[in-house]
Amino acid sequence: MSLNGLFGPLNPPIKEWRNQRVWLVGASSGIGAALARELARRGARIAVSARREQSLHDVLDEVGGGPDQRPDQRPFDALVLPLDVTNAGALAAARDAIVAAWGGVDVVIWLAALWVPMRADNFDLAAARRTIEINQIGALNLLAAVLPVLLDQGRGQLVLTASVAGWGGMPKALAYGQTKAALNHLAETLWIDLNPRGIGVAVVNPGFVDTPATATNTFTMPALISADEAALRILAGISAGEFNIHFPRRFTGVLKFLRLLPIRCWFAVIRRTTGL
Ligand SMILES: NC(=O)c1ccc[n+]([C@@H]2O[C@H](COP(=O)([O-])OP(=O)(O)OC[C@H]3O[C@@H](n4cnc5c(N)ncnc54)[C@H](OP(=O)(O)O)[C@@H]3O)[C@@H](O)[C@H]2O)c1
């Protein structure tokens, strides 16, 4: 393996966001909304998807001159494509709309997720199934929609948002954690297949981010950062061609180190620090 293979970027770095065609799936709130606002400011062309259509418009209005500004007079190009990720046909239709409007797509960022805190003593099969349906099957629905386009283009990038909850067992993550572990595995396997075809694949593993999803958490979230900070870190990671974009490093670095130790160390530290 060459030195570049050992130390160089694992994906084609994206240095300039202006005119990049970016599809954000899960952009009506939290990190996805922050990414949409930041990308719009940087002049990217953004397609935003989630179920709440009005929230998607509100996100664009925040950077586009307010609700009275006509969409065709906004300083950036945007498509609002509301959908439910559990509906594979809806994702395919949105893909078609993007290709019809822009001729292709440069970056696809998966952010949609359901977080239902769950432990063994309140196990809820229906909620667990729903979590898998959105977080995991939803991502596969997106893959089915975009892989043919990316492969046909022979370029582009796919970014899957997972979580540090997928790196190891954590309290309350009984349903959520396994879906995020699956996304980490999925991203690695996709990279192996897509890198030789000129297509980038990255996985995002945030620590705790202040968003509507975490607003109901009743425990103290260590190293909590804002959604805007998370968005900047994700864009910096993509720009640098990183495969595993994880942050904040003061938190994720410790978790990564713990994973290198015997599992009893992970159990002990997680139990002691969370008190859960
Ligand atoms: N916040 C954190 O601390 C944290 C930590 C690690 C990882 N993450 C990950 O970061 C990503 C963004 O999370 P967030 O914290 O920003 O949460 P959020 O504010 O709740 O955003 C979740 C997004 O997913 C969309 N979504 C959920 N179900 C959907 C469905 N069935 N179809 C289409 N869209 C759907 C939501 O839109 P609609 O409701 O409008 O559909 C929303 O736009 C998630 O993948 C999450 O797991 C977050």
Short mmCIF file of C-alpha atoms and ligand atoms in Angstrom, two decimals:
data_model
loop_
_atom_site.label_atom_id
_atom_site.label_comp_id
_atom_site.label_asym_id
_atom_site.label_seq_id
_atom_site.Cartn_x
_atom_site.Cartn_y
_atom_site.Cartn_z
CA MET A 1 0.00 0.00 0.00
CA SER A 2 1.31 3.47 -0.91
CA LEU A 3 1.76 6.24 1.68
CA ASN A 4 -1.23 8.02 0.14
CA GLY A 5 -3.22 4.84 0.60
CA LEU A 6 -2.23 4.84 4.28
CA PHE A 7 -2.63 8.53 5.07
CA GLY A 8 -4.46 10.18 2.16
CA PRO A 9 -8.19 10.96 2.06
CA LEU A 10 -10.46 7.93 1.67
CA ASN A 11 -12.94 9.88 -0.45
CA PRO A 12 -12.62 12.52 -3.15
CA PRO A 13 -12.44 15.76 -1.08
CA ILE A 14 -15.06 18.42 -1.85
CA LYS A 15 -13.31 21.77 -1.45
CA GLU A 16 -15.93 24.03 -2.99
CA TRP A 17 -19.62 23.71 -2.17
CA ARG A 18 -20.90 26.31 -4.62
CA ASN A 19 -23.20 24.60 -7.16
CA GLN A 20 -22.74 21.16 -5.61
CA ARG A 21 -26.03 19.27 -5.94
CA VAL A 22 -26.77 18.00 -2.43
CA TRP A 23 -29.78 15.91 -1.34
CA LEU A 24 -30.45 15.99 2.40
CA VAL A 25 -32.83 13.29 3.61
CA GLY A 26 -34.03 14.28 7.09
CA ALA A 27 -33.66 18.06 6.79
CA SER A 28 -36.75 19.44 8.53
CA SER A 29 -35.07 19.86 11.93
CA GLY A 30 -31.88 19.39 13.92
CA ILE A 31 -28.61 18.57 12.18
CA GLY A 32 -30.22 18.18 8.73
CA ALA A 33 -31.83 21.62 8.93
CA ALA A 34 -28.51 23.13 10.08
CA LEU A 35 -26.76 21.47 7.14
CA ALA A 36 -29.38 22.82 4.72
CA ARG A 37 -28.91 26.37 6.04
CA GLU A 38 -25.11 26.17 5.89
CA LEU A 39 -25.06 24.63 2.41
CA ALA A 40 -27.49 27.28 1.16
CA ARG A 41 -25.19 29.99 2.54
CA ARG A 42 -22.28 28.39 0.68
CA GLY A 43 -24.17 28.43 -2.61
CA ALA A 44 -24.86 24.72 -2.95
CA ARG A 45 -27.98 23.50 -4.73
CA ILE A 46 -29.97 21.67 -2.08
CA ALA A 47 -32.85 19.23 -2.21
CA VAL A 48 -34.47 18.81 1.20
CA SER A 49 -36.62 15.86 2.23
CA ALA A 50 -38.53 14.79 5.36
CA ARG A 51 -42.20 14.29 6.19
CA ARG A 52 -43.00 17.81 7.47
CA GLU A 53 -43.24 19.88 4.30
CA GLN A 54 -43.87 23.22 6.04
CA SER A 55 -40.78 22.75 8.22
CA LEU A 56 -38.69 22.16 5.08
CA HIS A 57 -39.98 25.46 3.65
CA ASP A 58 -39.30 27.20 6.97
CA VAL A 59 -35.68 26.00 6.92
CA LEU A 60 -35.16 27.43 3.43
CA ASP A 61 -36.96 30.65 4.35
CA GLU A 62 -34.51 31.21 7.21
CA VAL A 63 -31.63 31.67 4.77
CA GLY A 64 -33.60 32.66 1.69
CA GLY A 65 -34.95 36.06 2.69
CA GLY A 66 -38.01 35.01 4.70
CA PRO A 67 -41.39 33.53 3.74
CA ASP A 68 -42.26 36.51 1.48
CA GLN A 69 -39.23 35.98 -0.77
CA ARG A 70 -40.24 34.21 -4.00
CA PRO A 71 -38.42 30.85 -4.27
CA ASP A 72 -37.10 31.75 -7.73
CA GLN A 73 -35.51 34.89 -6.26
CA ARG A 74 -33.65 33.11 -3.48
CA PRO A 75 -29.86 33.38 -3.62
CA PHE A 76 -29.62 29.59 -3.89
CA ASP A 77 -31.30 26.81 -5.84
CA ALA A 78 -33.50 24.52 -3.73
CA LEU A 79 -35.98 21.68 -4.18
CA VAL A 80 -38.48 20.75 -1.49
CA LEU A 81 -39.27 17.06 -1.77
CA PRO A 82 -41.40 15.90 1.16
CA LEU A 83 -41.51 12.15 1.70
CA ASP A 84 -41.58 9.35 4.22
CA VAL A 85 -38.39 7.26 4.04
CA THR A 86 -40.33 4.08 4.75
CA ASN A 87 -41.85 4.51 1.30
CA ALA A 88 -39.26 3.31 -1.26
CA GLY A 89 -41.39 4.58 -4.14
CA ALA A 90 -41.45 8.09 -2.69
CA LEU A 91 -37.64 8.14 -2.50
CA ALA A 92 -37.40 6.95 -6.10
CA ALA A 93 -39.83 9.68 -7.19
CA ALA A 94 -37.78 12.33 -5.35
CA ARG A 95 -34.63 10.99 -7.02
CA ASP A 96 -36.34 11.34 -10.39
CA ALA A 97 -37.31 14.93 -9.57
CA ILE A 98 -33.70 15.79 -8.66
CA VAL A 99 -32.28 14.19 -11.80
CA ALA A 100 -34.91 15.94 -13.94
CA ALA A 101 -34.07 19.32 -12.36
CA TRP A 102 -30.30 19.06 -12.08
CA GLY A 103 -29.21 16.19 -14.33
CA GLY A 104 -27.67 14.26 -11.41
CA VAL A 105 -26.59 14.53 -7.79
CA ASP A 106 -23.19 15.13 -6.21
CA VAL A 107 -23.74 14.40 -2.52
CA VAL A 108 -26.53 12.47 -0.81
CA ILE A 109 -26.70 12.82 2.97
CA TRP A 110 -28.85 10.43 5.01
CA LEU A 111 -30.01 11.93 8.33
CA ALA A 112 -33.51 10.60 8.97
CA ALA A 113 -33.91 8.71 12.21
CA LEU A 114 -36.21 7.85 15.07
CA TRP A 115 -34.81 7.90 18.61
CA VAL A 116 -36.96 6.13 21.17
CA PRO A 117 -35.16 5.64 24.49
CA MET A 118 -35.67 2.00 25.43
CA ARG A 119 -34.29 -0.37 28.04
CA ALA A 120 -34.87 -4.04 28.78
CA ASP A 121 -37.52 -3.24 31.35
CA ASN A 122 -39.61 -1.13 28.97
CA PHE A 123 -38.96 -3.10 25.79
CA ASP A 124 -41.49 -2.15 23.13
CA LEU A 125 -41.49 -4.40 20.07
CA ALA A 126 -43.65 -2.07 17.97
CA ALA A 127 -41.35 0.92 18.66
CA ALA A 128 -38.28 -1.24 17.97
CA ARG A 129 -39.71 -2.34 14.63
CA ARG A 130 -40.58 1.27 13.76
CA THR A 131 -37.03 2.36 14.62
CA ILE A 132 -35.57 -0.29 12.32
CA GLU A 133 -38.07 0.59 9.58
CA ILE A 134 -37.00 4.26 9.56
CA ASN A 135 -33.32 4.19 10.56
CA GLN A 136 -32.23 1.07 8.72
CA ILE A 137 -34.75 0.02 6.06
CA GLY A 138 -35.23 3.70 5.23
CA ALA A 139 -31.51 3.96 4.47
CA LEU A 140 -31.78 0.90 2.21
CA ASN A 141 -34.74 2.52 0.45
CA LEU A 142 -32.52 5.53 -0.20
CA LEU A 143 -29.74 3.28 -1.49
CA ALA A 144 -32.12 1.62 -3.92
CA ALA A 145 -33.03 5.06 -5.24
CA VAL A 146 -29.57 6.61 -5.58
CA LEU A 147 -27.16 3.77 -6.32
CA PRO A 148 -28.17 3.47 -9.99
CA VAL A 149 -27.63 7.22 -10.48
CA LEU A 150 -24.28 7.29 -8.66
CA LEU A 151 -23.02 4.20 -10.51
CA ASP A 152 -24.15 5.61 -13.83
CA GLN A 153 -22.40 8.92 -13.10
CA GLY A 154 -19.24 7.16 -11.87
CA ARG A 155 -18.89 9.94 -9.30
CA GLY A 156 -20.66 11.46 -6.32
CA GLN A 157 -20.74 10.82 -2.61
CA LEU A 158 -23.02 9.04 -0.16
CA VAL A 159 -22.95 10.10 3.49
CA LEU A 160 -24.77 7.99 6.11
CA THR A 161 -25.44 9.52 9.51
CA ALA A 162 -25.10 6.87 12.20
CA SER A 163 -24.19 7.59 15.85
CA VAL A 164 -21.62 6.71 18.50
CA ALA A 165 -24.50 4.69 19.96
CA GLY A 166 -23.65 2.24 17.16
CA TRP A 167 -20.07 1.80 18.38
CA GLY A 168 -21.02 -0.20 21.46
CA GLY A 169 -23.75 -0.95 23.96
CA MET A 170 -25.25 2.11 25.65
CA PRO A 171 -28.12 2.50 28.11
CA LYS A 172 -31.49 3.36 26.55
CA ALA A 173 -30.26 2.51 23.03
CA LEU A 174 -31.87 -0.93 22.88
CA ALA A 175 -33.67 -0.23 19.59
CA TYR A 176 -31.72 2.74 18.26
CA GLY A 177 -28.16 1.51 18.84
CA GLN A 178 -28.40 -1.59 16.66
CA THR A 179 -29.67 0.46 13.70
CA LYS A 180 -26.67 2.77 14.01
CA ALA A 181 -24.26 -0.17 14.26
CA ALA A 182 -25.85 -1.47 11.07
CA LEU A 183 -25.29 1.86 9.30
CA ASN A 184 -21.60 1.83 10.24
CA HIS A 185 -21.27 -1.65 8.76
CA LEU A 186 -23.28 -0.67 5.72
CA ALA A 187 -21.04 2.33 5.07
CA GLU A 188 -17.84 0.25 5.28
CA THR A 189 -19.23 -2.37 2.92
CA LEU A 190 -20.45 0.27 0.50
CA TRP A 191 -17.05 1.96 0.53
CA ILE A 192 -15.40 -1.31 -0.53
CA ASP A 193 -17.80 -1.60 -3.46
CA LEU A 194 -18.07 2.04 -4.49
CA ASN A 195 -14.55 3.40 -4.01
CA PRO A 196 -13.19 1.57 -7.08
CA ARG A 197 -16.13 3.03 -9.03
CA GLY A 198 -15.13 6.62 -8.17
CA ILE A 199 -17.92 7.13 -5.62
CA GLY A 200 -17.25 8.35 -2.09
CA VAL A 201 -18.88 6.86 1.00
CA ALA A 202 -18.68 8.40 4.47
CA VAL A 203 -20.30 7.65 7.80
CA VAL A 204 -21.08 10.35 10.36
CA ASN A 205 -20.90 9.40 14.03
CA PRO A 206 -21.94 12.33 16.19
CA GLY A 207 -21.75 12.39 19.96
CA PHE A 208 -24.53 14.35 21.66
CA VAL A 209 -26.04 17.19 19.62
CA ASP A 210 -28.67 19.64 20.88
CA THR A 211 -31.66 18.93 18.59
CA PRO A 212 -35.37 18.13 18.97
CA ALA A 213 -34.39 14.44 19.09
CA THR A 214 -32.30 14.86 22.24
CA ALA A 215 -34.46 17.57 23.85
CA THR A 216 -36.40 14.98 25.81
CA ASN A 217 -33.29 13.23 27.21
CA THR A 218 -33.48 13.34 30.99
CA PHE A 219 -29.79 12.52 31.61
CA THR A 220 -26.81 14.87 31.37
CA MET A 221 -25.40 14.63 27.86
CA PRO A 222 -21.59 14.82 27.92
CA ALA A 223 -19.79 17.13 25.46
CA LEU A 224 -23.11 18.38 24.03
CA ILE A 225 -22.68 20.56 20.91
CA SER A 226 -25.14 22.60 18.82
CA ALA A 227 -26.66 21.44 15.53
CA ASP A 228 -24.81 24.27 13.76
CA GLU A 229 -21.47 23.00 15.11
CA ALA A 230 -22.36 19.48 14.01
CA ALA A 231 -23.19 20.70 10.50
CA LEU A 232 -19.86 22.53 10.22
CA ARG A 233 -18.00 19.44 11.40
CA ILE A 234 -19.81 17.24 8.85
CA LEU A 235 -19.02 19.59 5.97
CA ALA A 236 -15.38 19.84 7.12
CA GLY A 237 -15.16 16.05 7.20
CA ILE A 238 -16.59 15.70 3.71
CA SER A 239 -14.32 18.47 2.45
CA ALA A 240 -11.32 16.60 3.87
CA GLY A 241 -12.40 13.31 2.28
CA GLU A 242 -12.82 11.60 5.67
CA PHE A 243 -14.56 8.24 5.84
CA ASN A 244 -15.50 8.26 9.54
CA ILE A 245 -16.62 11.76 10.46
CA HIS A 246 -16.97 11.73 14.25
CA PHE A 247 -17.25 14.59 16.71
CA PRO A 248 -16.73 16.18 19.13
CA ARG A 249 -13.34 14.49 19.25
CA ARG A 250 -12.91 15.12 22.99
CA PHE A 251 -15.80 12.68 23.43
CA THR A 252 -15.59 10.37 20.44
CA GLY A 253 -11.81 10.00 20.83
CA VAL A 254 -12.31 8.54 24.32
CA LEU A 255 -14.97 6.14 23.04
CA LYS A 256 -12.71 5.01 20.19
CA PHE A 257 -9.90 4.31 22.65
CA LEU A 258 -12.26 2.34 24.92
CA ARG A 259 -13.24 0.12 21.99
CA LEU A 260 -9.61 -1.01 21.75
CA LEU A 261 -9.71 -2.34 25.33
CA PRO A 262 -11.41 -5.49 26.63
CA ILE A 263 -15.20 -5.12 26.65
CA ARG A 264 -15.27 -5.06 30.47
CA CYS A 265 -13.58 -1.62 30.30
CA TRP A 266 -16.37 -0.31 28.04
CA PHE A 267 -19.05 -1.68 30.37
CA ALA A 268 -17.38 -0.18 33.44
CA VAL A 269 -16.86 3.29 31.95
CA ILE A 270 -20.33 3.51 30.38
CA ARG A 271 -21.96 2.44 33.65
CA ARG A 272 -19.90 4.82 35.75
CA THR A 273 -20.21 7.88 33.49
CA THR A 274 -23.89 7.58 32.66
CA GLY A 275 -25.00 6.32 36.05
CA LEU A 276 -27.77 4.56 34.13
N1 LIG B 1 -28.83 14.70 18.16
C1 LIG B 1 -27.89 13.83 18.53
O1 LIG B 1 -27.36 13.89 19.66
C2 LIG B 1 -27.44 12.76 17.58
C3 LIG B 1 -26.38 11.94 17.98
C4 LIG B 1 -25.96 10.95 17.14
C5 LIG B 1 -26.56 10.78 15.91
N2 LIG B 1 -27.59 11.58 15.54
C6 LIG B 1 -28.20 11.33 14.25
O2 LIG B 1 -28.24 12.52 13.50
C7 LIG B 1 -29.36 12.47 12.59
C8 LIG B 1 -30.19 13.72 12.74
O3 LIG B 1 -30.74 13.72 14.05
P1 LIG B 1 -31.22 15.02 14.82
O4 LIG B 1 -30.67 14.93 16.19
O5 LIG B 1 -30.98 16.22 13.98
O6 LIG B 1 -32.78 14.67 14.97
P2 LIG B 1 -34.12 15.38 14.46
O7 LIG B 1 -34.07 16.85 14.67
O8 LIG B 1 -35.20 14.60 15.12
O9 LIG B 1 -34.11 15.11 12.90
C9 LIG B 1 -34.51 13.89 12.36
C10 LIG B 1 -34.93 14.12 10.93
O10 LIG B 1 -35.36 12.87 10.39
C11 LIG B 1 -36.59 13.08 9.73
N3 LIG B 1 -37.38 11.85 9.74
C12 LIG B 1 -37.70 11.07 10.79
N4 LIG B 1 -38.50 10.06 10.40
C13 LIG B 1 -38.69 10.22 9.05
C14 LIG B 1 -39.41 9.50 8.08
N5 LIG B 1 -40.13 8.41 8.40
N6 LIG B 1 -39.38 9.93 6.81
C15 LIG B 1 -38.68 11.05 6.48
N7 LIG B 1 -37.95 11.77 7.35
C16 LIG B 1 -37.96 11.35 8.64
C17 LIG B 1 -37.28 14.17 10.55
O11 LIG B 1 -38.24 14.85 9.75
P3 LIG B 1 -39.83 14.65 9.79
O12 LIG B 1 -40.22 14.41 11.20
O13 LIG B 1 -40.33 15.95 9.24
O14 LIG B 1 -40.11 13.50 8.90
C18 LIG B 1 -36.09 15.09 10.80
O15 LIG B 1 -35.88 15.95 9.70
C19 LIG B 1 -30.11 11.19 12.93
O16 LIG B 1 -29.72 10.17 12.06
C20 LIG B 1 -29.65 10.87 14.34
O17 LIG B 1 -29.76 9.49 14.65
C21 LIG B 1 -28.05 12.57 16.34
#
